[in-house]
């Protein structure tokens, strides 16, 4: 496929090492707000395996649950949320070998993306360092990811292997319930219907006669 790769500019995001602490499990709990039933991954070798990498932070090193790419190194993950999310950071954890992704490209609010769609400019992209411990966070642009109901993660390449492996993707941010505003349709009568108001029309006619 090889549709998109990190460009020469804007890929190197700041990344901060975080301490392994219980607070990280709370901060990286957005996996509970993912609509996993409708989560999809293009080019995964085993159908549904990508759903297993969105898991509790303290299970991020469980390499028994991971996703492998199929025919080449690309992956495209479409992630619907159950509400609106303000994304602040992402962690990409994978084996410490050449199958580890070396780049991710992020798109927002574009459901059902395909590899053909990845030729467009992403909202943000990062060159990745190998991170088999899941302690390396890449901060996201707060303004760009302030209102996200769908996130697409494109992995265009890795460190040299024919296929890509991912064992954990962590998302940090704030979730709010979707506002479902009910539309009330009100019929305004510009011209009264005589059948609906017989008494009122009779009274008006009586006044005019007098």
Short mmCIF file of N, CA and C in Angstrom, two decimals, residues 84-174:
data_model
loop_
_atom_site.label_atom_id
_atom_site.label_comp_id
_atom_site.label_asym_id
_atom_site.label_seq_id
_atom_site.Cartn_x
_atom_site.Cartn_y
_atom_site.Cartn_z
N UNK A 84 -17.68 13.03 23.39
CA UNK A 84 -16.68 13.97 22.89
C UNK A 84 -15.43 13.92 23.76
N UNK A 85 -14.30 13.92 23.12
CA UNK A 85 -13.03 13.75 23.83
C UNK A 85 -12.11 14.92 23.54
N UNK A 86 -11.43 15.38 24.58
CA UNK A 86 -10.35 16.34 24.43
C UNK A 86 -9.05 15.57 24.64
N UNK A 87 -8.38 15.26 23.54
CA UNK A 87 -7.18 14.43 23.60
C UNK A 87 -5.95 15.26 23.97
N UNK A 88 -5.12 14.69 24.84
CA UNK A 88 -3.94 15.42 25.31
C UNK A 88 -2.64 14.68 25.05
N UNK A 89 -2.69 13.37 24.96
CA UNK A 89 -1.45 12.63 24.77
C UNK A 89 -1.70 11.23 24.26
N UNK A 90 -0.66 10.64 23.65
CA UNK A 90 -0.75 9.28 23.11
C UNK A 90 0.53 8.52 23.44
N UNK A 91 0.38 7.25 23.76
CA UNK A 91 1.50 6.35 23.98
C UNK A 91 1.40 5.20 22.99
N UNK A 92 2.52 4.88 22.35
CA UNK A 92 2.58 3.76 21.40
C UNK A 92 3.59 2.76 21.94
N UNK A 93 3.12 1.59 22.34
CA UNK A 93 3.98 0.56 22.92
C UNK A 93 4.03 -0.63 21.96
N UNK A 94 5.23 -1.09 21.65
CA UNK A 94 5.40 -2.19 20.71
C UNK A 94 6.71 -2.92 21.03
N UNK A 95 6.91 -4.10 20.45
CA UNK A 95 8.16 -4.84 20.71
C UNK A 95 9.39 -4.04 20.31
N UNK A 96 10.49 -4.28 21.01
CA UNK A 96 11.73 -3.55 20.77
C UNK A 96 12.52 -4.21 19.63
N UNK A 97 11.92 -4.15 18.45
CA UNK A 97 12.59 -4.68 17.27
C UNK A 97 12.14 -3.89 16.05
N UNK A 98 12.46 -4.37 14.85
CA UNK A 98 12.20 -3.60 13.64
C UNK A 98 10.72 -3.56 13.26
N UNK A 99 9.87 -4.34 13.96
CA UNK A 99 8.43 -4.29 13.69
C UNK A 99 7.75 -3.13 14.40
N UNK A 100 8.47 -2.42 15.26
CA UNK A 100 7.93 -1.27 15.98
C UNK A 100 7.65 -0.14 15.00
N UNK A 101 6.46 0.49 15.08
CA UNK A 101 6.18 1.65 14.19
C UNK A 101 7.21 2.75 14.39
N UNK A 102 7.58 3.40 13.29
CA UNK A 102 8.49 4.54 13.42
C UNK A 102 7.80 5.87 13.16
N UNK A 103 6.46 5.80 12.93
CA UNK A 103 5.71 7.01 12.61
C UNK A 103 4.23 6.75 12.84
N UNK A 104 3.51 7.75 13.32
CA UNK A 104 2.05 7.70 13.36
C UNK A 104 1.51 9.01 12.83
N UNK A 105 0.36 8.94 12.17
CA UNK A 105 -0.31 10.11 11.61
C UNK A 105 -1.75 10.09 12.14
N UNK A 106 -2.21 11.21 12.69
CA UNK A 106 -3.49 11.28 13.37
C UNK A 106 -4.49 12.13 12.59
N UNK A 107 -5.70 11.59 12.44
CA UNK A 107 -6.80 12.30 11.80
C UNK A 107 -7.98 12.31 12.77
N UNK A 108 -8.79 13.36 12.73
CA UNK A 108 -9.92 13.42 13.66
C UNK A 108 -11.23 13.59 12.90
N UNK A 109 -12.28 13.00 13.49
CA UNK A 109 -13.67 13.16 13.01
C UNK A 109 -13.82 12.84 11.53
N UNK A 110 -13.18 11.75 11.12
CA UNK A 110 -13.31 11.27 9.74
C UNK A 110 -13.61 9.77 9.78
N UNK A 111 -14.85 9.39 10.12
CA UNK A 111 -15.21 7.98 10.24
C UNK A 111 -15.00 7.23 8.93
N UNK A 112 -14.72 5.93 9.07
CA UNK A 112 -14.62 5.01 7.93
C UNK A 112 -13.51 5.40 6.97
N UNK A 113 -12.39 5.88 7.48
CA UNK A 113 -11.27 6.20 6.62
C UNK A 113 -10.71 4.94 5.97
N UNK A 114 -10.19 5.08 4.76
CA UNK A 114 -9.49 4.01 4.07
C UNK A 114 -8.07 4.47 3.78
N UNK A 115 -7.25 3.58 3.26
CA UNK A 115 -5.88 3.97 2.95
C UNK A 115 -5.83 5.05 1.87
N UNK A 116 -6.82 5.09 1.01
CA UNK A 116 -6.86 6.14 -0.01
C UNK A 116 -7.00 7.52 0.62
N UNK A 117 -7.66 7.58 1.78
CA UNK A 117 -7.87 8.86 2.46
C UNK A 117 -6.62 9.37 3.16
N UNK A 118 -5.63 8.50 3.37
CA UNK A 118 -4.45 8.91 4.14
C UNK A 118 -3.49 9.77 3.33
N UNK A 119 -3.81 10.01 2.06
CA UNK A 119 -2.98 10.91 1.27
C UNK A 119 -3.20 12.37 1.66
N UNK A 120 -4.27 12.63 2.42
CA UNK A 120 -4.54 13.99 2.88
C UNK A 120 -3.66 14.34 4.07
N UNK A 121 -3.58 15.61 4.36
CA UNK A 121 -2.73 16.09 5.46
C UNK A 121 -3.32 15.68 6.81
N UNK A 122 -2.55 15.04 7.69
CA UNK A 122 -3.06 14.68 9.01
C UNK A 122 -3.14 15.91 9.92
N UNK A 123 -3.89 15.78 10.99
CA UNK A 123 -3.95 16.86 11.98
C UNK A 123 -2.62 16.98 12.71
N UNK A 124 -1.99 15.83 12.98
CA UNK A 124 -0.69 15.84 13.64
C UNK A 124 0.00 14.51 13.33
N UNK A 125 1.32 14.52 13.29
CA UNK A 125 2.07 13.30 13.05
C UNK A 125 3.36 13.32 13.86
N UNK A 126 3.87 12.14 14.15
CA UNK A 126 5.06 12.00 14.98
C UNK A 126 6.01 10.96 14.39
N UNK A 127 7.30 11.25 14.44
CA UNK A 127 8.29 10.21 14.33
C UNK A 127 8.38 9.56 15.72
N UNK A 128 8.44 8.25 15.76
CA UNK A 128 8.43 7.54 17.04
C UNK A 128 9.81 6.99 17.38
N UNK A 129 10.09 6.94 18.66
CA UNK A 129 11.20 6.18 19.18
C UNK A 129 10.67 4.81 19.62
N UNK A 130 11.51 3.81 19.61
CA UNK A 130 11.08 2.50 20.10
C UNK A 130 10.74 2.61 21.57
N UNK A 131 9.60 2.06 21.94
CA UNK A 131 9.14 2.17 23.32
C UNK A 131 8.48 0.85 23.74
N UNK A 132 9.28 -0.13 24.17
CA UNK A 132 8.72 -1.41 24.62
C UNK A 132 8.17 -1.36 26.04
N UNK A 133 8.34 -0.23 26.74
CA UNK A 133 7.88 -0.12 28.13
C UNK A 133 6.58 0.68 28.26
N UNK A 134 6.18 1.40 27.22
CA UNK A 134 4.96 2.18 27.27
C UNK A 134 5.04 3.36 28.22
N UNK A 135 6.21 3.98 28.29
CA UNK A 135 6.39 5.12 29.20
C UNK A 135 6.67 6.42 28.45
N UNK A 136 6.62 6.37 27.13
CA UNK A 136 6.95 7.54 26.32
C UNK A 136 5.68 8.15 25.75
N UNK A 137 5.38 9.39 26.20
CA UNK A 137 4.16 10.06 25.76
C UNK A 137 4.46 11.12 24.72
N UNK A 138 3.59 11.18 23.71
CA UNK A 138 3.67 12.21 22.69
C UNK A 138 2.48 13.16 22.91
N UNK A 139 2.74 14.40 23.31
CA UNK A 139 1.65 15.34 23.58
C UNK A 139 0.98 15.80 22.30
N UNK A 140 -0.33 15.94 22.37
CA UNK A 140 -1.11 16.37 21.22
C UNK A 140 -1.44 17.86 21.32
N UNK A 141 -1.69 18.47 20.16
CA UNK A 141 -2.04 19.88 20.12
C UNK A 141 -3.43 20.06 20.73
N UNK A 142 -3.50 20.77 21.83
CA UNK A 142 -4.76 20.91 22.57
C UNK A 142 -5.86 21.52 21.72
N UNK A 143 -5.52 22.55 20.94
CA UNK A 143 -6.53 23.22 20.13
C UNK A 143 -7.06 22.30 19.04
N UNK A 144 -6.18 21.54 18.43
CA UNK A 144 -6.57 20.69 17.31
C UNK A 144 -7.40 19.49 17.75
N UNK A 145 -7.21 19.04 18.98
CA UNK A 145 -7.90 17.83 19.44
C UNK A 145 -8.84 18.12 20.61
N UNK A 146 -9.47 19.31 20.58
CA UNK A 146 -10.33 19.72 21.70
C UNK A 146 -11.72 19.10 21.63
N UNK A 147 -12.16 18.70 20.45
CA UNK A 147 -13.50 18.12 20.30
C UNK A 147 -13.43 16.97 19.30
N UNK A 148 -13.18 15.78 19.81
CA UNK A 148 -12.97 14.61 18.97
C UNK A 148 -14.02 13.54 19.30
N UNK A 149 -14.75 13.12 18.31
CA UNK A 149 -15.66 11.98 18.50
C UNK A 149 -15.20 10.75 17.72
N UNK A 150 -14.19 10.94 16.86
CA UNK A 150 -13.63 9.83 16.10
C UNK A 150 -12.17 10.12 15.81
N UNK A 151 -11.30 9.16 16.11
CA UNK A 151 -9.87 9.32 15.88
C UNK A 151 -9.39 8.21 14.96
N UNK A 152 -8.64 8.59 13.93
CA UNK A 152 -8.03 7.62 13.03
C UNK A 152 -6.52 7.69 13.20
N UNK A 153 -5.89 6.53 13.41
CA UNK A 153 -4.45 6.44 13.59
C UNK A 153 -3.86 5.66 12.42
N UNK A 154 -3.03 6.34 11.64
CA UNK A 154 -2.39 5.71 10.49
C UNK A 154 -0.93 5.42 10.83
N UNK A 155 -0.56 4.16 10.70
CA UNK A 155 0.83 3.74 10.87
C UNK A 155 1.36 3.42 9.47
N UNK A 156 2.15 4.32 8.87
CA UNK A 156 2.59 4.10 7.50
C UNK A 156 3.83 3.21 7.37
N UNK A 157 4.64 3.12 8.44
CA UNK A 157 5.91 2.41 8.30
C UNK A 157 6.45 2.01 9.67
N UNK A 158 7.50 1.19 9.65
CA UNK A 158 8.15 0.77 10.88
C UNK A 158 9.67 0.91 10.73
N UNK A 159 10.42 0.22 11.59
CA UNK A 159 11.88 0.38 11.58
C UNK A 159 12.58 -0.58 10.62
N UNK A 160 11.82 -1.19 9.72
CA UNK A 160 12.48 -1.99 8.70
C UNK A 160 11.93 -3.39 8.48
N UNK A 161 10.94 -3.80 9.28
CA UNK A 161 10.38 -5.14 9.12
C UNK A 161 9.30 -5.14 8.04
N UNK A 162 8.97 -6.34 7.54
CA UNK A 162 7.92 -6.45 6.53
C UNK A 162 6.54 -6.16 7.10
N UNK A 163 6.34 -6.45 8.37
CA UNK A 163 5.05 -6.21 9.03
C UNK A 163 5.26 -5.43 10.32
N UNK A 164 4.18 -4.82 10.79
CA UNK A 164 4.21 -3.98 11.99
C UNK A 164 3.47 -4.66 13.13
N UNK A 165 3.98 -4.49 14.35
CA UNK A 165 3.32 -5.02 15.55
C UNK A 165 3.05 -3.89 16.53
N UNK A 166 1.89 -3.96 17.17
CA UNK A 166 1.50 -3.01 18.21
C UNK A 166 0.90 -3.79 19.37
N UNK A 167 1.33 -3.49 20.58
CA UNK A 167 0.75 -4.19 21.72
C UNK A 167 -0.07 -3.27 22.61
N UNK A 168 0.09 -1.96 22.49
CA UNK A 168 -0.68 -1.04 23.33
C UNK A 168 -0.70 0.35 22.71
N UNK A 169 -1.89 0.95 22.68
CA UNK A 169 -2.04 2.37 22.37
C UNK A 169 -2.79 3.00 23.53
N UNK A 170 -2.16 3.96 24.17
CA UNK A 170 -2.79 4.66 25.29
C UNK A 170 -3.19 6.06 24.88
N UNK A 171 -4.37 6.46 25.29
CA UNK A 171 -4.88 7.80 24.97
C UNK A 171 -5.21 8.53 26.27
N UNK A 172 -4.66 9.73 26.42
CA UNK A 172 -4.91 10.53 27.62
C UNK A 172 -5.75 11.73 27.23
N UNK A 173 -6.75 12.04 28.06
CA UNK A 173 -7.59 13.20 27.78
C UNK A 173 -8.83 13.22 28.65
N UNK A 174 -9.77 14.07 28.23
CA UNK A 174 -11.02 14.25 28.99
C UNK A 174 -12.20 13.85 28.11
#
